[in-house]
Coordinates of C-alpha atoms and ligand atoms in Angstrom, one line a residue:
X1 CA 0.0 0.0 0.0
X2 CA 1.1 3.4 -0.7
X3 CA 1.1 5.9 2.2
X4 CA 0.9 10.0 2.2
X5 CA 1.8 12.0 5.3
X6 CA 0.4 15.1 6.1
X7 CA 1.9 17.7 8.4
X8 CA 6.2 17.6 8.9
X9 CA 6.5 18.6 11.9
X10 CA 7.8 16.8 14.9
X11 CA 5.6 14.2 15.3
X12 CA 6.1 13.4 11.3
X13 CA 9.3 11.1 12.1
X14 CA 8.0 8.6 13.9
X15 CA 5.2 8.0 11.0
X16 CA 8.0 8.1 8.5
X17 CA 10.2 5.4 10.1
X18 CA 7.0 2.8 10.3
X19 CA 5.9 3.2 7.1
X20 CA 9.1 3.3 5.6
X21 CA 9.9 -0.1 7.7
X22 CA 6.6 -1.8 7.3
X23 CA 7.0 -4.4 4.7
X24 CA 3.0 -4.1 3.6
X25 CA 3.9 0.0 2.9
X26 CA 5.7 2.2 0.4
X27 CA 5.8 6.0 1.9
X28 CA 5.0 7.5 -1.3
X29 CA 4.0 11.3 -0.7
X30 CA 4.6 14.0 2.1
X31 CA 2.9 17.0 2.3
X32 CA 3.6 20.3 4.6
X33 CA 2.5 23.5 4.2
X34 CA 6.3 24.6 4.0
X35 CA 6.9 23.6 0.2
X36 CA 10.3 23.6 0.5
X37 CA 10.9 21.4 3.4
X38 CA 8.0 18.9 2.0
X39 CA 10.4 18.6 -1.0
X40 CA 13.8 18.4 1.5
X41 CA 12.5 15.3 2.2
X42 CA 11.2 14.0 -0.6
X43 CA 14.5 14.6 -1.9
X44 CA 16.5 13.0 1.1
X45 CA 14.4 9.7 1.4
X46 CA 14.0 9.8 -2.2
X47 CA 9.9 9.6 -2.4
X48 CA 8.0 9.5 -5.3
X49 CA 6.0 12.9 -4.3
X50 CA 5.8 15.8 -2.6
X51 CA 3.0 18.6 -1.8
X52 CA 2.1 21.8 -0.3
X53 CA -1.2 21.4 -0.6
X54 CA -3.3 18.6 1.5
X55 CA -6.3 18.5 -1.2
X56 CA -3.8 17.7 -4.4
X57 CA -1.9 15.2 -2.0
X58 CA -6.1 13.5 -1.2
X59 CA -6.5 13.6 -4.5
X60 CA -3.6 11.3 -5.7
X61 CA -5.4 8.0 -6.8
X62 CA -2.2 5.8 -5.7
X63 CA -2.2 6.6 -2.2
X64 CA -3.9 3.8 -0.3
X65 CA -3.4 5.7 3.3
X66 CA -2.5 8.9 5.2
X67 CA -1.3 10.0 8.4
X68 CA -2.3 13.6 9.7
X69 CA 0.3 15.0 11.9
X70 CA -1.0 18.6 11.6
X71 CA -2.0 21.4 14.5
X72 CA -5.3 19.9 16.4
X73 CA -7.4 22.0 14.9
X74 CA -6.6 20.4 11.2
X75 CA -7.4 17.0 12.4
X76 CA -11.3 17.2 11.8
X77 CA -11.5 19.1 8.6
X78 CA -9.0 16.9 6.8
X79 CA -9.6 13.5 8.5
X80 CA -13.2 14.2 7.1
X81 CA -12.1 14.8 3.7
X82 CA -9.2 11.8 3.5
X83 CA -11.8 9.5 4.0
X84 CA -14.1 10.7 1.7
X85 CA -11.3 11.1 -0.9
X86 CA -11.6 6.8 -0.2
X87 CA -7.9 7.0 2.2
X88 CA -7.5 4.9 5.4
X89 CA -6.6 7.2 8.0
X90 CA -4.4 7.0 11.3
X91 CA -4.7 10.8 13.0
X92 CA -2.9 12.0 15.7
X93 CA -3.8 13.1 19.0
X94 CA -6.2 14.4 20.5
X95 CA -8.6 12.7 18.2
X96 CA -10.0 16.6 17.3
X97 CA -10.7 19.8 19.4
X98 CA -14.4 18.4 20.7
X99 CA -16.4 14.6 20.8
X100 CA -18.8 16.9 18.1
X101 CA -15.8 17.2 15.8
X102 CA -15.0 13.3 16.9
X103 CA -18.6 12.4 16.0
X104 CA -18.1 14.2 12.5
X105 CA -15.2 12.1 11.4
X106 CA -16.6 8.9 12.7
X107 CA -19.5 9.7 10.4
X108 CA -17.0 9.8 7.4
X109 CA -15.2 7.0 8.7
X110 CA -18.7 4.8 8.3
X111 CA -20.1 5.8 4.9
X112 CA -16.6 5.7 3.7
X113 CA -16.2 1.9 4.6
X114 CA -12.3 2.8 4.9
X115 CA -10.5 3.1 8.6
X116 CA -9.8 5.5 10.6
X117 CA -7.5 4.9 13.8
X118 CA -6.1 7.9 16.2
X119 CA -2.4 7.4 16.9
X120 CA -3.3 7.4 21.2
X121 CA 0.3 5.7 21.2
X122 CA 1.3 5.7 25.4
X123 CA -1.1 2.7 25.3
X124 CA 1.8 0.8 23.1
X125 CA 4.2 1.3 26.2
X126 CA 5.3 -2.3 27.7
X127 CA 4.3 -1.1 31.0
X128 CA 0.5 0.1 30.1
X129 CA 0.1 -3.3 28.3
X130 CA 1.3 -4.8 31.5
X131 CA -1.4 -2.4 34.0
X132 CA -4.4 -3.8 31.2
X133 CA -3.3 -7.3 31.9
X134 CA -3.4 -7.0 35.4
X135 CA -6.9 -4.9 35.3
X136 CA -7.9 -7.4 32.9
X137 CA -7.4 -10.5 35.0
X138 CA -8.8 -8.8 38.2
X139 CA -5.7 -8.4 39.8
X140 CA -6.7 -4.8 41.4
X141 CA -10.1 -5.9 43.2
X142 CA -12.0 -3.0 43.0
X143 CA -9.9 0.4 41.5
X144 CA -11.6 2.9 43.1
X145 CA -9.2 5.1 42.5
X146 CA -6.7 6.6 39.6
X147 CA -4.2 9.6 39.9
X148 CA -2.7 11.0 36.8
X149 CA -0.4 13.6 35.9
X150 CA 2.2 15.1 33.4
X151 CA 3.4 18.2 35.1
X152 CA 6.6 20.4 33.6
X153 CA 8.5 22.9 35.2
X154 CA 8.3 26.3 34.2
X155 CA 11.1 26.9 31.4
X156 CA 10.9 24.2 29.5
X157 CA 7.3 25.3 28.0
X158 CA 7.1 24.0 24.3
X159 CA 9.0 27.0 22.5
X160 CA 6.6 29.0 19.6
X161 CA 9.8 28.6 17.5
X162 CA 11.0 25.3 16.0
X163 CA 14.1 24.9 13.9
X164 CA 14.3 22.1 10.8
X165 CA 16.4 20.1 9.2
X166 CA 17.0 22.3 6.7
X167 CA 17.4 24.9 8.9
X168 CA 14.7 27.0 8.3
X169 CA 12.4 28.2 11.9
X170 CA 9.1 27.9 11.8
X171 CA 5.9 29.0 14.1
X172 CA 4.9 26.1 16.5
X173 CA 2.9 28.8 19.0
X174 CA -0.5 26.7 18.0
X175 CA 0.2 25.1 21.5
X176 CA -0.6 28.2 22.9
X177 CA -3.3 29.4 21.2
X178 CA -7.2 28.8 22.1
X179 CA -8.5 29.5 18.5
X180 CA -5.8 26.5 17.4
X181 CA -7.3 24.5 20.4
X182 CA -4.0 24.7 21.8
X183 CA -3.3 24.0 25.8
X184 CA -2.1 21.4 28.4
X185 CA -5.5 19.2 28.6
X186 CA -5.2 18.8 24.7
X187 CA -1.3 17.7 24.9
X188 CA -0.6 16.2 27.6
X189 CA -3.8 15.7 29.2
X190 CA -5.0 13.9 26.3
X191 CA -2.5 10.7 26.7
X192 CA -2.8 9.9 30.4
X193 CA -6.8 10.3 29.8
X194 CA -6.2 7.4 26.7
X195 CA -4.1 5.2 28.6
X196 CA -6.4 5.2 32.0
X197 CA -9.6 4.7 30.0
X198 CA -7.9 2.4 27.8
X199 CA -6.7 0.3 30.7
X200 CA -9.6 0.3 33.1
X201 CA -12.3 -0.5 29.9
X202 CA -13.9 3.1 29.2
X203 CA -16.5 3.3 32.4
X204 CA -18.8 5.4 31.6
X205 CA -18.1 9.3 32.9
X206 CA -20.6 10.9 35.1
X207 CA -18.8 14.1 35.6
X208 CA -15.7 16.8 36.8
X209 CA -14.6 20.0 38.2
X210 CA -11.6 21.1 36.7
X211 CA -9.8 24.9 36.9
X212 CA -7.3 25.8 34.2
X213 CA -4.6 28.4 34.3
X214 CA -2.4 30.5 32.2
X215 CA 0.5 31.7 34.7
X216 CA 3.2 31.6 32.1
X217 CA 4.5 31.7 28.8
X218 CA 8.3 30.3 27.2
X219 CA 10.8 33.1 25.9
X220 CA 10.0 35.1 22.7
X221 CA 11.7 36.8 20.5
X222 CA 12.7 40.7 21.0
X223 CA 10.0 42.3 18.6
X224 CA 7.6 39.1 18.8
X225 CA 5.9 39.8 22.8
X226 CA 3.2 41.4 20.8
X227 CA 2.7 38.9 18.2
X228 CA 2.4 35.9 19.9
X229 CA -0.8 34.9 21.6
X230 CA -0.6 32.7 24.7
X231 CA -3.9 32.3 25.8
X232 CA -4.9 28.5 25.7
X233 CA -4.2 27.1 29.6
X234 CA -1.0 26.0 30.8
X235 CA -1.7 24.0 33.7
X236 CA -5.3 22.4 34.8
X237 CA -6.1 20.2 37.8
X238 CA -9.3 18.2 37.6
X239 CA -11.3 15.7 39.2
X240 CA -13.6 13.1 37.2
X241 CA -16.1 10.9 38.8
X242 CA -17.4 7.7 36.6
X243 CA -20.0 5.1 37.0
X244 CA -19.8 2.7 39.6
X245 CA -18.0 5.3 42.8
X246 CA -14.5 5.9 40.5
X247 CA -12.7 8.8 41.2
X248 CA -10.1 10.4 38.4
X249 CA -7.9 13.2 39.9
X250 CA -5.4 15.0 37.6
X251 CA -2.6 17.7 37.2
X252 CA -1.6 18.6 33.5
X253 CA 1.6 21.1 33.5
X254 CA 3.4 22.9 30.5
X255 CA 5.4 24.7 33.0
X256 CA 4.5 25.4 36.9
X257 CA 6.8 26.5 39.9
X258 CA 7.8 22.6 40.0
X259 CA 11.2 21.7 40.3
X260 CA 11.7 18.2 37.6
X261 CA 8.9 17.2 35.1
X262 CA 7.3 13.8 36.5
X263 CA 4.8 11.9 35.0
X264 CA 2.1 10.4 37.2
X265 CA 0.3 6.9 37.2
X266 CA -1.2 5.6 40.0
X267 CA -4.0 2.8 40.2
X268 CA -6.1 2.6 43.8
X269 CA -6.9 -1.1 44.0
X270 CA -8.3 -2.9 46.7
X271 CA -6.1 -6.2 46.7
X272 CA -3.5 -4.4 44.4
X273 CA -1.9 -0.8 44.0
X274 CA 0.2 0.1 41.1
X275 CA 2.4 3.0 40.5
X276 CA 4.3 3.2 37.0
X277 CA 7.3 4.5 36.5
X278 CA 7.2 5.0 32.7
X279 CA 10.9 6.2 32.2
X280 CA 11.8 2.5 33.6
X281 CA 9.1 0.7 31.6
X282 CA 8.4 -0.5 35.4
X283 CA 5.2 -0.8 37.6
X284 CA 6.1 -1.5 41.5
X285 CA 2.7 -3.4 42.5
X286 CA 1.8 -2.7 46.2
X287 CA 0.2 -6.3 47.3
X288 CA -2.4 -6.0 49.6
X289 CA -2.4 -9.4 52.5
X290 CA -5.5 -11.0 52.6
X291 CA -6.7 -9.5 56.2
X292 CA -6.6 -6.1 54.6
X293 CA -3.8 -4.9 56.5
X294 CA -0.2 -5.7 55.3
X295 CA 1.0 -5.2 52.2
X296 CA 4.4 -5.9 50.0
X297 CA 5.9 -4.2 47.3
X298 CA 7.2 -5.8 43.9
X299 CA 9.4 -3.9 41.2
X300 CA 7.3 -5.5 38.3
X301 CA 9.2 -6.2 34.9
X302 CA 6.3 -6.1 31.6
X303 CA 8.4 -9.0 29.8
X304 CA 7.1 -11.0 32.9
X305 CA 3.5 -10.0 32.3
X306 CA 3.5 -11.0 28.2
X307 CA 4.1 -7.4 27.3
X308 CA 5.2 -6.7 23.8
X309 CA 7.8 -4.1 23.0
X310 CA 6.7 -0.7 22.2
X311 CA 5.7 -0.7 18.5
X312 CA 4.6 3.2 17.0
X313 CA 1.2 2.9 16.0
X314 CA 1.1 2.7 12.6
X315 CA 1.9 -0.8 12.6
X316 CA -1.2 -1.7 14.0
X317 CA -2.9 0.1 11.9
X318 CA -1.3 -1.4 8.5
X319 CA -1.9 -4.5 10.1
X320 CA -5.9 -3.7 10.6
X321 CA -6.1 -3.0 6.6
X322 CA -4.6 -5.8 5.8
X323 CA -6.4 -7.9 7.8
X324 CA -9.7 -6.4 7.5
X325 CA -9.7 -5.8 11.7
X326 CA -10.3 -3.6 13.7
X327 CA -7.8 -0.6 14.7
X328 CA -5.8 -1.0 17.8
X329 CA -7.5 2.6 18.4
X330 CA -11.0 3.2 17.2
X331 CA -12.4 6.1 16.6
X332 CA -15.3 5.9 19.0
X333 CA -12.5 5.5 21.7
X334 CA -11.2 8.5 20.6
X335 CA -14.5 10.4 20.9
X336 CA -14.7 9.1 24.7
X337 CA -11.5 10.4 25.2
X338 CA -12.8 13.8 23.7
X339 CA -16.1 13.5 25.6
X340 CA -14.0 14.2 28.9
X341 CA -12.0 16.8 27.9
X342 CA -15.0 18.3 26.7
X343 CA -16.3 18.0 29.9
X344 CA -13.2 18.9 32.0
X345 CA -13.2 22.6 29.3
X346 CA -16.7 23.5 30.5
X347 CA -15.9 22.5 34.2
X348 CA -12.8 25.1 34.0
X349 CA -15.0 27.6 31.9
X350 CA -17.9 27.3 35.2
X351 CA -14.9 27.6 37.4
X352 CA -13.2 30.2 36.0
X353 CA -15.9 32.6 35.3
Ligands
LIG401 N1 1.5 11.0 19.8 C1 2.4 11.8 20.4 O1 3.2 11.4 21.3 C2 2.4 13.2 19.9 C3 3.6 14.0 20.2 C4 3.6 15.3 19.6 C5 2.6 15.8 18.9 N2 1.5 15.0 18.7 C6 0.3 15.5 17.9 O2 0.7 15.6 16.5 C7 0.1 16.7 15.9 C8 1.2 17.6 15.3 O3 2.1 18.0 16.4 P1 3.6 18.4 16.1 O4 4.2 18.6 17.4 O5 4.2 17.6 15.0 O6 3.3 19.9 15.5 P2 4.3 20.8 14.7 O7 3.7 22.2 14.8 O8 5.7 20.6 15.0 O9 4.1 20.3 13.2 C9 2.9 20.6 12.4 C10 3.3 20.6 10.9 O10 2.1 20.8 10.2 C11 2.4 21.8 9.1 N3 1.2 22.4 8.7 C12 0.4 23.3 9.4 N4 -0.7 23.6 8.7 C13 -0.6 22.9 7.5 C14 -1.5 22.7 6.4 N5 -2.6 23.4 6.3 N6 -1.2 21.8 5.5 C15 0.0 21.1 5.6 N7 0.9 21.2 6.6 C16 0.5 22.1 7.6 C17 3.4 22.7 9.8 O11 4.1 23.5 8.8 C18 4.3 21.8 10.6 O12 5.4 21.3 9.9 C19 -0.7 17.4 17.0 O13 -2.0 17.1 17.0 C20 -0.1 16.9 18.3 O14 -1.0 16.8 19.4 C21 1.4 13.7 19.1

């Protein structure tokens, strides 16, 4: 099959490598807004095309598939069109800025008859397969209870400026921006939401109070502190209550007055705790005795649970085509995804006002 990507940024090199190692793949197009780098690497990994424009690249009969690795608020508008234009599509998260954008290109994905996948890929991480398998087997008893977190010091908020290749800069301040559905709950937020939903089977949300906040910003240019909008949040703390008493509580951080950036995983069990450390690819697994009060801590390895390495997403996704399965990542996953962010936006908006 012949594969186009769509967006060159720096999420674009991950999808590059899979479908350029993928034996059922050809990466045949590219496509960035930025001409000249789209044809930089056309030229270096010597592709048959390259565009500047994502409607000529959709309307290429001999691509078979795309990825979109373009600002959030692209992914709707052209996942919508791909599909109609008859390509599989694997789009990056979040799925879109809101479940009503979700919902759109889930309706494309079903009169199309083609797939569509969202690229959620912390759930390919050895020790998230590992946390399913023991949710899945009923090691935890009942979770009541799930902390999650990705919080960054202050000074190492995503820059507005990135540098290519080829040397040229170009504007990546969409993460700040609330009109590009920039912010923290998007980015980061959006992966440990994936993997805890993903892990505990999608209960079904009942609510949240959230508050969001936009304390900082990263360096600028002298001459750009009037340009540059930085108005989407850049930290929000939240609390989401599902069906059946489950609590959700959660700290997203581009940069707060924290000293190391940490991420956070915790599952409340009541015969079994687990808290991942996902630099390590480790879980250490707090064992609760049978009388309820001793425990023992483990240093879990995922090799020991049947955990597969870490594969980037796309492989699943080629696999699902050719296969005629279903996606490692659906897209009505991704809507529930979206479904509590959406909720988590209006409990900051009440919040906040
Ligand atoms: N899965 C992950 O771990 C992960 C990590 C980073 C980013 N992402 C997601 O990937 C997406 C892209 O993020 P990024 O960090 O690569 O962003 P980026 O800003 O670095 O790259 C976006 C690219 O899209 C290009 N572009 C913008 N508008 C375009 C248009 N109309 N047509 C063609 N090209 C256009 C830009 O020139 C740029 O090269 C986002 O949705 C982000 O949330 C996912």
């Amino acid at each position: 099959m012949k594969a186009g990507i769509i967006g060159l940024g720096t999420i674009f090199w991950g999808h590059l490598r899979a479908y350029m190692e993928n034996e059922n793949t050809e990466l045949y197009a590219v496509c960035d807004i930025d001409g000249e780098w789209a044809e930089y690497i056309r030229n270096k990994y010597d592709l048959p095309k390259a565009y500047s424009d994502y409607h000529e690249l959709l309307r290429d009969p001999e691509i078979d598939l795309v990825s979109i690795c373009l600002p959030n608020e692209l992914h709707a508008p052209v996942t919508v069109e791909a599909l109609d234009m008859g390509k599989h599509v694997l789009c990056e998260k979040p799925m879109a800025p809101s479940a009503a954008d979700g919902r759109r290109m889930r309706d494309a994905e079903l009169r199309s008859g083609k797939k569509l996948m969202i690229s959620h890929n912390q759930r390919f991480g050895e020790d998230v397969q590992m946390l399913k398998k023991l949710f899945d087997d009923g090691y935890f008893g009942d979770v009541y209870h799930v902390r999650i977190g990705w919080r960054r010091p202050v000074g190492i908020m995503p820059s507005p400026y990135s540098v290519r290749e080829n040397g040229t800069v170009y504007n990546r301040n969409w993460f700040h921006e609330k009109a590009s559905h920039g912010g923290v709950l998007r980015d980061l937020g959006s992966h440990l939401i994936d993997l805890t939903m993903h892990v505990l089977g999608f209960p079904k949300l009942e609510g949240a109070f959230a508050s969001s906040y936009r304390k900082f910003h990263p360096e600028v240019k002298p001459g750009d502190e009037d340009k540059l909008v930085f108005d989407s949040e850049d930290m929000v703390t939240g609390l989401a209550k599902f069906e059946g008493g489950l609590s959700v509580q959660m700290e997203f951080s581009f940069g707060s007055t924290v000293p190391e950036e940490v991420i956070i995983t915790n599952v409340y069990g009541t015969k079994l705790g687990a808290v991942r450390h996902s630099s390590e690819k480790q879980l250490d697994l707090i064992r609760v005795a049978e009388d309820g009060q001793s425990f023992t801590i483990e240093r879990a390895k995922p090799e020991d649970y049947g955990a597969i390495p870490f594969r980037h997403p796309a492989h699943g996704f080629i696999e699902a085509i050719v296969n005629d399965t279903e996606v490692p990542v659906p897209s009505d996953q991704g809507i529930k995804v979206l479904e509590i962010l959406d909720e988590l936006y209006k409990a900051c908006d009440e919040s906040n006002a």
